[in-house]
mmCIF file of C-alpha atoms and ligand atoms in Angstrom:
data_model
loop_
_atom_site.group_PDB
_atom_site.id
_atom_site.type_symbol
_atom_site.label_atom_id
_atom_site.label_comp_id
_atom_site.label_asym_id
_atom_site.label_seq_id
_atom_site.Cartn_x
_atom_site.Cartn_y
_atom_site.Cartn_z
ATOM 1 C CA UNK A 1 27.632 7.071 -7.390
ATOM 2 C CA UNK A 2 25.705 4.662 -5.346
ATOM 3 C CA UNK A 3 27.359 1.684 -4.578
ATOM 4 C CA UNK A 4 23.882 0.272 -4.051
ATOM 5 C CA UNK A 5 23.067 0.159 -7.547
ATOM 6 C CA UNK A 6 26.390 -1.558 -8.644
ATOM 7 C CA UNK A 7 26.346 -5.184 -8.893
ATOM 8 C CA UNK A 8 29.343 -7.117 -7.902
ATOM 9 C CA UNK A 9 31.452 -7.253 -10.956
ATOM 10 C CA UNK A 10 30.333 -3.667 -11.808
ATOM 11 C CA UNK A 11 31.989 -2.304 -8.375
ATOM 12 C CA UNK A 12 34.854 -4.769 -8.995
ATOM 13 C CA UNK A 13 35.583 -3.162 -12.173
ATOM 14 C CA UNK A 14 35.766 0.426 -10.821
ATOM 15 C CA UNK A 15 38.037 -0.593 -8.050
ATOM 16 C CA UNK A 16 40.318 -2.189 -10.425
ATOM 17 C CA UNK A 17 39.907 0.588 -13.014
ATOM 18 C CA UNK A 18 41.195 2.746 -10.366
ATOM 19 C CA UNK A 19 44.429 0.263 -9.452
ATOM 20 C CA UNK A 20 42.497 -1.097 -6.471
ATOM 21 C CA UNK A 21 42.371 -5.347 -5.747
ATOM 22 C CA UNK A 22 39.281 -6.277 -6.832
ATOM 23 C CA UNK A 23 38.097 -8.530 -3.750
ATOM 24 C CA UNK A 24 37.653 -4.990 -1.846
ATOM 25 C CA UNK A 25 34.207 -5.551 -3.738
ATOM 26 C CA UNK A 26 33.234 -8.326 -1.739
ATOM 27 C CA UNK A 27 34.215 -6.629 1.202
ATOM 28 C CA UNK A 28 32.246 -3.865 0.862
ATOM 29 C CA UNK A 29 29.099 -5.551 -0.400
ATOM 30 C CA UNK A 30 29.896 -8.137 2.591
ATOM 31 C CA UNK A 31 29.541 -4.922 4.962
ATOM 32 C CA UNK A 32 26.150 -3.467 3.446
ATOM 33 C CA UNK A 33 24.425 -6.729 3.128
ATOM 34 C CA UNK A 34 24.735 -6.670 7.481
ATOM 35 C CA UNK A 35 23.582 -3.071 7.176
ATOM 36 C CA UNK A 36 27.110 -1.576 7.786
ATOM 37 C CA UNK A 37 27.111 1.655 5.011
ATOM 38 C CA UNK A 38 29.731 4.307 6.410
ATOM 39 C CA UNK A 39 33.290 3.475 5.132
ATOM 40 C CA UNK A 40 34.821 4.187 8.506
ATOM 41 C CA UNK A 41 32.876 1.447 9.684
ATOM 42 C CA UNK A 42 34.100 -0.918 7.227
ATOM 43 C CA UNK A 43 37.177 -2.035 9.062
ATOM 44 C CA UNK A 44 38.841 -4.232 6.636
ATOM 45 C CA UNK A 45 38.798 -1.600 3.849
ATOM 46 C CA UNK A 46 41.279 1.260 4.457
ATOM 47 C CA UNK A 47 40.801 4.524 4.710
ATOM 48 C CA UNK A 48 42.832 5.725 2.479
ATOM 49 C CA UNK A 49 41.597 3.205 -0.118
ATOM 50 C CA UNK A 50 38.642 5.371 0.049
ATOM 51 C CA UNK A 51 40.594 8.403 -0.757
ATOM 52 C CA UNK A 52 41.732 6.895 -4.032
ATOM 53 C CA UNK A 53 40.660 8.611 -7.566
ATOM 54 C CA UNK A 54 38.185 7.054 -9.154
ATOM 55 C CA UNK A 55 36.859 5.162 -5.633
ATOM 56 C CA UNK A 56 36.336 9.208 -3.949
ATOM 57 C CA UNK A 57 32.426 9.097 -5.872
ATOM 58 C CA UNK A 58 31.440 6.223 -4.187
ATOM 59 C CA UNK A 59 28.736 6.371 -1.332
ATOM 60 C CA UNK A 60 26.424 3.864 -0.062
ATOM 61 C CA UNK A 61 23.213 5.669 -0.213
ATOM 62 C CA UNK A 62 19.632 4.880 1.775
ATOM 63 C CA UNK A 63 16.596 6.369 1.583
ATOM 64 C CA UNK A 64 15.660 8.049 4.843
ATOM 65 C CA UNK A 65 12.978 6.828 6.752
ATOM 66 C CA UNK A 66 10.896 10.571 7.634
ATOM 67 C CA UNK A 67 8.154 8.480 9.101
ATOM 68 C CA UNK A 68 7.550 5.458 10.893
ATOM 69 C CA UNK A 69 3.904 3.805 11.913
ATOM 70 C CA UNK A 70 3.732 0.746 14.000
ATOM 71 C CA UNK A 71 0.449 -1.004 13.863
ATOM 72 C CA UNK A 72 -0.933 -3.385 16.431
ATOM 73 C CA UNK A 73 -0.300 -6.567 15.026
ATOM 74 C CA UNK A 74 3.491 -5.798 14.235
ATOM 75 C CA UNK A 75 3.424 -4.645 11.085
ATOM 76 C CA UNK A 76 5.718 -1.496 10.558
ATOM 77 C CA UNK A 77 4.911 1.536 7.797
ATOM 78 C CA UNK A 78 7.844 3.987 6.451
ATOM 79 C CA UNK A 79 7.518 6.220 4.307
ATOM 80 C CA UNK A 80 11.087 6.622 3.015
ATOM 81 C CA UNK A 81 12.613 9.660 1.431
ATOM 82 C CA UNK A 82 14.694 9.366 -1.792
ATOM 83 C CA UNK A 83 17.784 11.006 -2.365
ATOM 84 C CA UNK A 84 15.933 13.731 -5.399
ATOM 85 C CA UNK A 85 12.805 14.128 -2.493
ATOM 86 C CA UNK A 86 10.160 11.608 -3.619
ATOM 87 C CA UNK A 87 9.212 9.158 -1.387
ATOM 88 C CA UNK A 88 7.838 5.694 -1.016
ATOM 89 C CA UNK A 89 6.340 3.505 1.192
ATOM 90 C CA UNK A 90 7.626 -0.155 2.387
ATOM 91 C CA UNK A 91 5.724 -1.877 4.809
ATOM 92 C CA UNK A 92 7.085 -4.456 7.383
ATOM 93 C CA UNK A 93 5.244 -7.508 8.251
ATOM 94 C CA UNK A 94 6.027 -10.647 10.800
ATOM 95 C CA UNK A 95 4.624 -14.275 10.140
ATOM 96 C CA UNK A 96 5.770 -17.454 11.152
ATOM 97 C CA UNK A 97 8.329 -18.056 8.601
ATOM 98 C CA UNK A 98 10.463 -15.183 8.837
ATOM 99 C CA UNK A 99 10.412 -11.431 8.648
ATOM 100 C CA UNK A 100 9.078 -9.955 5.187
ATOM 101 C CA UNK A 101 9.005 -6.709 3.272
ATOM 102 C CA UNK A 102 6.551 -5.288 0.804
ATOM 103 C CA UNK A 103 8.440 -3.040 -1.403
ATOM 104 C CA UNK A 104 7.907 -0.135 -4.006
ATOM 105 C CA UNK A 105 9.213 -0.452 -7.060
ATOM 106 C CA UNK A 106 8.008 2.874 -8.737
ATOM 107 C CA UNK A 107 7.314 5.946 -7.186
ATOM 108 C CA UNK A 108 3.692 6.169 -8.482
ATOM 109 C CA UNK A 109 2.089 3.672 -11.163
ATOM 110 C CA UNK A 110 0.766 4.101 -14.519
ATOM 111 C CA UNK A 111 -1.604 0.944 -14.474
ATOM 112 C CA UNK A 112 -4.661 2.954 -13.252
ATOM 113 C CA UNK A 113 -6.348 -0.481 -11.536
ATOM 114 C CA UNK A 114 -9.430 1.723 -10.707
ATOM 115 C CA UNK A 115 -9.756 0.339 -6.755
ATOM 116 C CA UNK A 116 -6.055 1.342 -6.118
ATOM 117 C CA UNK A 117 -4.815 4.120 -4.200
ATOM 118 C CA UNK A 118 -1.287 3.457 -5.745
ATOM 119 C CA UNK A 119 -1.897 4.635 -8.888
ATOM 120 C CA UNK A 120 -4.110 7.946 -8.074
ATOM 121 C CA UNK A 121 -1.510 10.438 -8.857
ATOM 122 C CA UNK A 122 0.189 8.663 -11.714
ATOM 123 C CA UNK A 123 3.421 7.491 -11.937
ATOM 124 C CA UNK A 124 6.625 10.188 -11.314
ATOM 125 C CA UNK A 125 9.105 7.795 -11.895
ATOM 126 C CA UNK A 126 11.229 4.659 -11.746
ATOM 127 C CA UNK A 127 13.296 3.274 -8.533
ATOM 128 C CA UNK A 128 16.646 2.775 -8.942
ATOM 129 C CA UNK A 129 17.694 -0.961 -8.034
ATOM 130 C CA UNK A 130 19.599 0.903 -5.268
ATOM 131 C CA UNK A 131 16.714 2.081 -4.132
ATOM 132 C CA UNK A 132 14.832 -1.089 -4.125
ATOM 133 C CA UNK A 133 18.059 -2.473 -2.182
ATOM 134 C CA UNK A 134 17.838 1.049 0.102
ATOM 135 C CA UNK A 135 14.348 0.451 1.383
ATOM 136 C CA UNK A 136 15.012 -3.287 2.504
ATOM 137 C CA UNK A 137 18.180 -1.260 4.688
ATOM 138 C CA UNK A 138 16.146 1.730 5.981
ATOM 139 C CA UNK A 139 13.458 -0.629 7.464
ATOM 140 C CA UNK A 140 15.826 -3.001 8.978
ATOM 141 C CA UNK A 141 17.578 0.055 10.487
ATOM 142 C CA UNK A 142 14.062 1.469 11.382
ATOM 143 C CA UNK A 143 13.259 -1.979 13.076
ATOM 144 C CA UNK A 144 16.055 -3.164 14.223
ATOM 145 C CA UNK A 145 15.107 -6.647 12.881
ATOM 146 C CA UNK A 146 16.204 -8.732 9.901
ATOM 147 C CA UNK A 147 14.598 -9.233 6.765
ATOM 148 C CA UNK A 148 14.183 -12.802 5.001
ATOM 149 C CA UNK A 149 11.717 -12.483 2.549
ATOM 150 C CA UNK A 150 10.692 -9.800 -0.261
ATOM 151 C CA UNK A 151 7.642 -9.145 -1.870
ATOM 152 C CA UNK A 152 7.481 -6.480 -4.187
ATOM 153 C CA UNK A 153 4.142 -5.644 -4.335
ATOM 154 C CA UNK A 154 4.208 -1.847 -2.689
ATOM 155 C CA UNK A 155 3.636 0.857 -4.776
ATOM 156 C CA UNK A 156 4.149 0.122 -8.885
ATOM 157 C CA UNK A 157 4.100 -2.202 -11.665
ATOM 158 C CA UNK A 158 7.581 -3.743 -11.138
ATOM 159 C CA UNK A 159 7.169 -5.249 -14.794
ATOM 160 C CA UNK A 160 6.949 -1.723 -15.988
ATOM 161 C CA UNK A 161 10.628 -1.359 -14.426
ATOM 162 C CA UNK A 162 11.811 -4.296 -15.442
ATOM 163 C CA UNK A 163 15.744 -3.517 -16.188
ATOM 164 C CA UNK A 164 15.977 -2.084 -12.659
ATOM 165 C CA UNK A 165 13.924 -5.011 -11.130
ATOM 166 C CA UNK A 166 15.909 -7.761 -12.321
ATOM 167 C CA UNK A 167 19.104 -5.755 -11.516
ATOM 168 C CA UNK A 168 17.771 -5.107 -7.974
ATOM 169 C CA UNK A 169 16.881 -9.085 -8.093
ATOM 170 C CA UNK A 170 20.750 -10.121 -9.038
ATOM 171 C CA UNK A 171 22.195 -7.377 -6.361
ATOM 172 C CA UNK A 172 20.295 -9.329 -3.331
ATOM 173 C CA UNK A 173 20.547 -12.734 -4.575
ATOM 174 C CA UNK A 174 24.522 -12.081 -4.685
ATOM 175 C CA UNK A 175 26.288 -14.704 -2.336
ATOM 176 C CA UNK A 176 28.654 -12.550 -1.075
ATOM 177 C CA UNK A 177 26.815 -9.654 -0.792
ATOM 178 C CA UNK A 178 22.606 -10.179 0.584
ATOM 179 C CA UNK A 179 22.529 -13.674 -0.481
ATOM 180 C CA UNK A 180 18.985 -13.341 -0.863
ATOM 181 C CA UNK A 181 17.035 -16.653 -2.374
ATOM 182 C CA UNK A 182 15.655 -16.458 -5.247
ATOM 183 C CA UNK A 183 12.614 -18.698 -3.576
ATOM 184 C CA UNK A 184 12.007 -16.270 -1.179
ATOM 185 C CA UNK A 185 11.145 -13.194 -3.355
ATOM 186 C CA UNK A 186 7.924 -12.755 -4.915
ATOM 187 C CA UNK A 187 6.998 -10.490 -7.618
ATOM 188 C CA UNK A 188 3.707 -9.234 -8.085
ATOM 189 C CA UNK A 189 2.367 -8.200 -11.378
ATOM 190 C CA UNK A 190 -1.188 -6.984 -13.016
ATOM 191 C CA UNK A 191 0.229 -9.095 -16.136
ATOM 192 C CA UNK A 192 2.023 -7.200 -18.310
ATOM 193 C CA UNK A 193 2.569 -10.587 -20.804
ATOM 194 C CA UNK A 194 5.856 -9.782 -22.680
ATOM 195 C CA UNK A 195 7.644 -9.521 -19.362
ATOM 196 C CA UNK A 196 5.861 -12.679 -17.765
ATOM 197 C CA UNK A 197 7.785 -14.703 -20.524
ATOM 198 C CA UNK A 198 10.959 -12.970 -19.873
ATOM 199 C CA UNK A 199 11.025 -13.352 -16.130
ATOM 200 C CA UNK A 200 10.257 -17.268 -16.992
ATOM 201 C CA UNK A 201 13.345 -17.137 -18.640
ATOM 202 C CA UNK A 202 15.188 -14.641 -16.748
ATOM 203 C CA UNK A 203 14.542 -16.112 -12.696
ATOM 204 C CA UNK A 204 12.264 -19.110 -13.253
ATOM 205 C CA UNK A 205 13.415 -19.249 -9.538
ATOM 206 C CA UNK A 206 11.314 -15.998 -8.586
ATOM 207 C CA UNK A 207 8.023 -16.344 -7.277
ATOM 208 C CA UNK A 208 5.479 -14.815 -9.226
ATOM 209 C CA UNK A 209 1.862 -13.105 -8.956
ATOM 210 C CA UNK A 210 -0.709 -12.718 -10.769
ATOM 211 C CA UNK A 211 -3.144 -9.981 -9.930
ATOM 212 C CA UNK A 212 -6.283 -11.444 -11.843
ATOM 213 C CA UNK A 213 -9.365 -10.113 -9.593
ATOM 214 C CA UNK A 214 -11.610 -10.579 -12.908
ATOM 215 C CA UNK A 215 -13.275 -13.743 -14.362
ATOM 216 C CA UNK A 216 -14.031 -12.250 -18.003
ATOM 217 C CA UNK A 217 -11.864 -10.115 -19.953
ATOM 218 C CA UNK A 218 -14.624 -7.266 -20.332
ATOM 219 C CA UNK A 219 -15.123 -7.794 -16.520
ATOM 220 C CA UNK A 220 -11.564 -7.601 -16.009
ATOM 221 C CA UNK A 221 -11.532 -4.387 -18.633
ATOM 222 C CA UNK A 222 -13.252 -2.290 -16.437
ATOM 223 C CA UNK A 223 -11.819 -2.596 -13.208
ATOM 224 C CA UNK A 224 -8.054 -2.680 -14.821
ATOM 225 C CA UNK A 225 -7.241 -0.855 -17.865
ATOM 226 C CA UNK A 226 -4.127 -3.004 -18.584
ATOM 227 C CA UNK A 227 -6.146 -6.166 -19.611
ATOM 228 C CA UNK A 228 -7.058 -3.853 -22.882
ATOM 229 C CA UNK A 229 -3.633 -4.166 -23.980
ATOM 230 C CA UNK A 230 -2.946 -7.615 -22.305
ATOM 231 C CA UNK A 231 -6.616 -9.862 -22.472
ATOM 232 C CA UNK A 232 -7.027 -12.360 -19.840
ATOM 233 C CA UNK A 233 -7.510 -15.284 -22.424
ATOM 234 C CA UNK A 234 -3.583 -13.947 -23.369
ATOM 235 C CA UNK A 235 -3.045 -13.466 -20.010
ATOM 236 C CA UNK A 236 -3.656 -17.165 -19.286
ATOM 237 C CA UNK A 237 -1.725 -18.390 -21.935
ATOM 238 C CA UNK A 238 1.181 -16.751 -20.946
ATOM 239 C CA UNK A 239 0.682 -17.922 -17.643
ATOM 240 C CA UNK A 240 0.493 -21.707 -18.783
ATOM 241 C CA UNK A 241 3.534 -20.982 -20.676
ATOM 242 C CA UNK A 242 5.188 -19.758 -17.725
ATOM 243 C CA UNK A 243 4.597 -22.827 -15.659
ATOM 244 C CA UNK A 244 5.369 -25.240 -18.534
ATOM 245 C CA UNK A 245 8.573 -23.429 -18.200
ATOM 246 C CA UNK A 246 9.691 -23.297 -14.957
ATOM 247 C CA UNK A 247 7.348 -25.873 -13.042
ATOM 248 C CA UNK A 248 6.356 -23.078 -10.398
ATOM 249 C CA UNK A 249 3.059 -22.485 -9.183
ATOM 250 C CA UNK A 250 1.593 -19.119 -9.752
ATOM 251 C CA UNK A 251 -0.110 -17.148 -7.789
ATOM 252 C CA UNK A 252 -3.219 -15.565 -8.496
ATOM 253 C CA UNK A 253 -4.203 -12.635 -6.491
ATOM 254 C CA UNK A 254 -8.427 -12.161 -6.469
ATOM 255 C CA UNK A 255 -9.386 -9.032 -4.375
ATOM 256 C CA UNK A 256 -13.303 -9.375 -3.675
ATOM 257 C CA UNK A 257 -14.974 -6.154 -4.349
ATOM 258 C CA UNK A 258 -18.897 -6.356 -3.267
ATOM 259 C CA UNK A 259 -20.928 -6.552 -6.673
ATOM 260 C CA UNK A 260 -18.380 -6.327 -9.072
ATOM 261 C CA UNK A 261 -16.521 -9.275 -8.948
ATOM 262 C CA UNK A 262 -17.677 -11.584 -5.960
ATOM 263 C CA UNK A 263 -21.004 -13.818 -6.969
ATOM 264 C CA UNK A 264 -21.763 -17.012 -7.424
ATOM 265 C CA UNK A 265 -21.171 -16.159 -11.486
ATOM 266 C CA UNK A 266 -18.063 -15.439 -11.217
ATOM 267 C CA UNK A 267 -17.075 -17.805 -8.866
ATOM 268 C CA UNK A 268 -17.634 -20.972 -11.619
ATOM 269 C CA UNK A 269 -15.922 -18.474 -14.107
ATOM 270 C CA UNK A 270 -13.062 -18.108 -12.040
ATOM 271 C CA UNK A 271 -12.999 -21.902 -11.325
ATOM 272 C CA UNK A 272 -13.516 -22.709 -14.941
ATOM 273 C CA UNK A 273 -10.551 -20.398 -16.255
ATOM 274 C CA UNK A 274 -8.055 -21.954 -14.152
ATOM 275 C CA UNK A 275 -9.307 -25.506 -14.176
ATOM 276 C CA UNK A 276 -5.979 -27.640 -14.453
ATOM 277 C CA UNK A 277 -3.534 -24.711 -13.857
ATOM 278 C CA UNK A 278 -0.546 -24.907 -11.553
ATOM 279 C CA UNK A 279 -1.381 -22.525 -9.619
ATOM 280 C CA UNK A 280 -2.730 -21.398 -6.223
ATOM 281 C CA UNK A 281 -5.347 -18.309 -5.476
ATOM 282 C CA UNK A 282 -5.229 -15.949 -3.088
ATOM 283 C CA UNK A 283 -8.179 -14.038 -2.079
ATOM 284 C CA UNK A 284 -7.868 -10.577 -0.709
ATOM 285 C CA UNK A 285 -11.083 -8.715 1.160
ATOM 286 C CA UNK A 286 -11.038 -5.498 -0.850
ATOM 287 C CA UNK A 287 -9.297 -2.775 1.416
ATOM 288 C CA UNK A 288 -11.635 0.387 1.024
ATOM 289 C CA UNK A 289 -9.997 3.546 -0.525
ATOM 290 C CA UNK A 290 -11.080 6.608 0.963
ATOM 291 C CA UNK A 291 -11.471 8.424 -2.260
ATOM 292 C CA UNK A 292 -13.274 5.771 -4.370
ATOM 293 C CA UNK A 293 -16.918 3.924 -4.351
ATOM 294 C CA UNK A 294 -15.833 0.337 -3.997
ATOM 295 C CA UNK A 295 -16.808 -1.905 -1.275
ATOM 296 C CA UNK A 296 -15.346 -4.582 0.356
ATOM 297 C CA UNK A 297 -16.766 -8.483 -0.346
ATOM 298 C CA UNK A 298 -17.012 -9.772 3.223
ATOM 299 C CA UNK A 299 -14.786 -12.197 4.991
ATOM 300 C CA UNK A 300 -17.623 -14.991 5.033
ATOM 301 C CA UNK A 301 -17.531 -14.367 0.949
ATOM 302 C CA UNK A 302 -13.849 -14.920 0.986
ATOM 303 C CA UNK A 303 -14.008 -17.832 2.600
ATOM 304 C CA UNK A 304 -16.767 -19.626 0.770
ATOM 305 C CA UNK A 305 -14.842 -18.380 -2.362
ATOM 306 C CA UNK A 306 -12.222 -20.360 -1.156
ATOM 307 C CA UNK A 307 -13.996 -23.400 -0.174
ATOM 308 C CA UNK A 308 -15.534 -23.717 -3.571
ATOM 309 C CA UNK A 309 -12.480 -23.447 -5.126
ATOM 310 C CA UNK A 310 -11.192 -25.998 -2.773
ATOM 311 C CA UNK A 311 -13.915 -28.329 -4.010
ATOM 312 C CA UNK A 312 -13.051 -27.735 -7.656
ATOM 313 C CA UNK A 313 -9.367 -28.709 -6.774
ATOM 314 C CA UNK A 314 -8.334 -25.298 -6.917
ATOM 315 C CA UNK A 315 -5.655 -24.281 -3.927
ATOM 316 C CA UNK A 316 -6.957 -21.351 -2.150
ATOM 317 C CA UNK A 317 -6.230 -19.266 0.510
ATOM 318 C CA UNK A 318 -7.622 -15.930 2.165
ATOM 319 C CA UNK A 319 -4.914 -13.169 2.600
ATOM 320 C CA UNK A 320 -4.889 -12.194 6.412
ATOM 321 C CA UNK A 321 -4.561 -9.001 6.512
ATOM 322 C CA UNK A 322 -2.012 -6.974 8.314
ATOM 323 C CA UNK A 323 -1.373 -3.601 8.994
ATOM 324 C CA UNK A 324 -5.001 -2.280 8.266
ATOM 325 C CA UNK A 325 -5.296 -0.145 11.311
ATOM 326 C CA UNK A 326 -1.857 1.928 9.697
ATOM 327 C CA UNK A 327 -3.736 2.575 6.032
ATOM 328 C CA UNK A 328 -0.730 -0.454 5.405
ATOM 329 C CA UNK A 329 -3.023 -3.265 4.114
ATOM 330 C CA UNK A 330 -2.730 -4.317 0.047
ATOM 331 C CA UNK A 331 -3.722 -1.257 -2.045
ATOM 332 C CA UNK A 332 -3.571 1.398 0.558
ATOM 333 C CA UNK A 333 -0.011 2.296 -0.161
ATOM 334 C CA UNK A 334 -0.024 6.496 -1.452
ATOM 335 C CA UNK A 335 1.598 9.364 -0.664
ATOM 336 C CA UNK A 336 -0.600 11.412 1.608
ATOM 337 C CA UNK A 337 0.739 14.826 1.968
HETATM 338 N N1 SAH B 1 1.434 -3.618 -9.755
HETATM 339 C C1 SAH B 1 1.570 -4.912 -9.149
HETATM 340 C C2 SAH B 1 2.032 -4.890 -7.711
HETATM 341 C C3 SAH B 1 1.463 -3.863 -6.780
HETATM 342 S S1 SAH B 1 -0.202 -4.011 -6.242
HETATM 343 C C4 SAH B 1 0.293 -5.697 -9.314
HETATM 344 O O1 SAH B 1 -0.676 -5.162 -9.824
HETATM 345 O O2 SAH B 1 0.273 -6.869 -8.955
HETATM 346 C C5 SAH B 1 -0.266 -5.339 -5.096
HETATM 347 C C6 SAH B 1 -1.617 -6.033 -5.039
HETATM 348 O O3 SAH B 1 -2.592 -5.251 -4.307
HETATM 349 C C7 SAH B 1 -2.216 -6.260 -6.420
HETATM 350 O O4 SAH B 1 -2.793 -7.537 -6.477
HETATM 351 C C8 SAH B 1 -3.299 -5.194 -6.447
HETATM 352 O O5 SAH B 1 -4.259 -5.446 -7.422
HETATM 353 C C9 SAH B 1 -3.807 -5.240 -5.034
HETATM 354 N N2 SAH B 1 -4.638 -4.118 -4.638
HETATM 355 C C10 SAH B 1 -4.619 -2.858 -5.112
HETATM 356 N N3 SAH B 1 -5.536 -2.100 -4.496
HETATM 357 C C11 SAH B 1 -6.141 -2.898 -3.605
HETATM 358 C C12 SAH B 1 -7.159 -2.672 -2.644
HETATM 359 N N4 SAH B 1 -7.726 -1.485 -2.495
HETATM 360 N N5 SAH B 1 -7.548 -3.719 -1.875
HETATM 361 C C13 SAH B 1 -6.952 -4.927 -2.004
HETATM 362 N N6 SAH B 1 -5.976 -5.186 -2.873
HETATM 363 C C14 SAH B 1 -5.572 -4.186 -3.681
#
């Protein structure tokens, strides 16, 4: 068993089960949270409490970094191995707060957001909260540097993994284990809406995303298929319900792709539908997929996107964009074989 995937009073209960004092729990999760994950290394715990029935299973278990791509600006690429052979990718990025990670939270995806490269082989399956935990690990142990902040907005819907992502959420957050703020995690979603109220509820601390990149529902149909289960007019709602909830800004992602989605006409549209809402855009230059026909909206777009906005009282930003040179930049995370 992974001792990754075992929250606190989960791994206390198997070390008592097994006639063990609980606070060896804290120990041990004291020890992984500094990146410390062979039991001989662990120097308060005894050996031969690891030689106990019932503790024997235990293993802290990472996913193995099989390669590594450093871009220019700092930003760092692994493609991590799972225990079972599929891999994901986490990318590591530097900015004047702190050190952050983008992680996967499904090997795969199932949303099919048509300018995506994460979703073009489907989704194989979920991660494991351990292995959530496992790539923030590996790519401090790749790096050698220290990880503050999270955003989980690699590869997956994290929404469609839900149970493991807010299980993965309360294993970093622990205080004697990660101690991970809840402010500085950010979850990234294409809106599934019954989870949206649930996470309100759940970690109204959490950051959350919103990947919009439509105006109109029909618009938003046709570049991703989720908004014909979830509408945007719903979508809103639930996003209105979410800050009259928890008081937290949302975040709407808007990724400009040239003639689909960046005109004047969509701009007012945009402005229009979140008129009044707490919340804050953030407009991301498509990055071009290889394999499909979309093209980026420029730079210059971005930016008067975002001054308009501005004007209409709407907070926006343009995403700078890291990593591009390494195929690491939004949307570019696949498995190339
Ligand atoms: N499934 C979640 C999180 C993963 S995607 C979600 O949809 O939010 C992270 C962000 O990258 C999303 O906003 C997604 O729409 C965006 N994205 C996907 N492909 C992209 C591309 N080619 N260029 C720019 N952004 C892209």
């Amino acid at each position: 068993m992974n001792i990754l995937d075992l929250e606190l009073k989960e791994l206390e209960k198997i070390i008592k089960d097994a006639g063990q004092p609980g606070f060896r729990a804290s120990q041990i999760y004291g020890w992984i949270s500094k990146g410390v994950t062979e039991p001989d290394e662990m120097r308060n715990v005894p050996k031969k409490f690891w030689d106990t029935e019932g503790i024997r299973d235990l293993r802290v278990v990472l996913p193995e970094a099989v390669k590594t791509q450093h871009s220019k600006d700092g930003t760092v690429k692994c493609l991590l191995r799972m225990e079972d052979g599929n891999s994901v990718e986490a990318v590591f990025m530097k900015y004047k707060y702190g050190n952050s990670i983008c992680i996967s939270s499904q090997a795969g995806c199932r949303m099919g957001c048509v300018f995506c490269a994460s979703g073009m082989l489907g989704l194989t399956r979920n991660l494991t909260a351990g292995e959530m935990y496992g790539e923030i690990l590996a790519v401090e142990r790749e790096t050698g540097e220290k990880i503050s902040h999270i955003v989980v907005m690699g590869t997956g819907e994290p929404f469609d993994n839900y149970d493991k992502l807010s299980k993965f959420i309360r294993i970093i957050n622990e205080p004697k284990g990660r101690n991970l703020g809840m402010r500085n995690i950010t979850v990234s979603t294409c809106g599934l809406i019954p989870m949206i109220d649930r996470f309100g509820d759940d970690f109204p601390q959490v950051n959350l995303a919103i990947s919009l990149h439509a105006s109109d529902s029909d618009e938003r149909s046709r570049i991703m298929p989720v908004n014909k289960a979830y509408p945007l007019e719903d979508l809103i709602r639930a996003c209105k319900r979410y800050t009259d909830k928890t008081g937290r800004r949302i975040t709407f992602e808007y990724t400009l792709i040239k003639s689909v989605n960046d005109d004047r006409k969509h701009l007012d549209k945009l402005a229009n539908l979140l008129h009044g809402m707490l919340c804050h855009v953030n407009l991301i230059p498509l990055n071009e997929v290889k394999e499909k026909e979309f093209i980026s909206g420029t730079r210059e777009r971005a930016e008067e996107f975002r001054e308009a906005l501005e004007r209409k009282g709407i907070p926006a930003t343009v995403r700078r964009e890291l990593g591009s040179d390494i195929d690491a930049a939004c949307g570019q995370l696949r498995l190339t074989k």
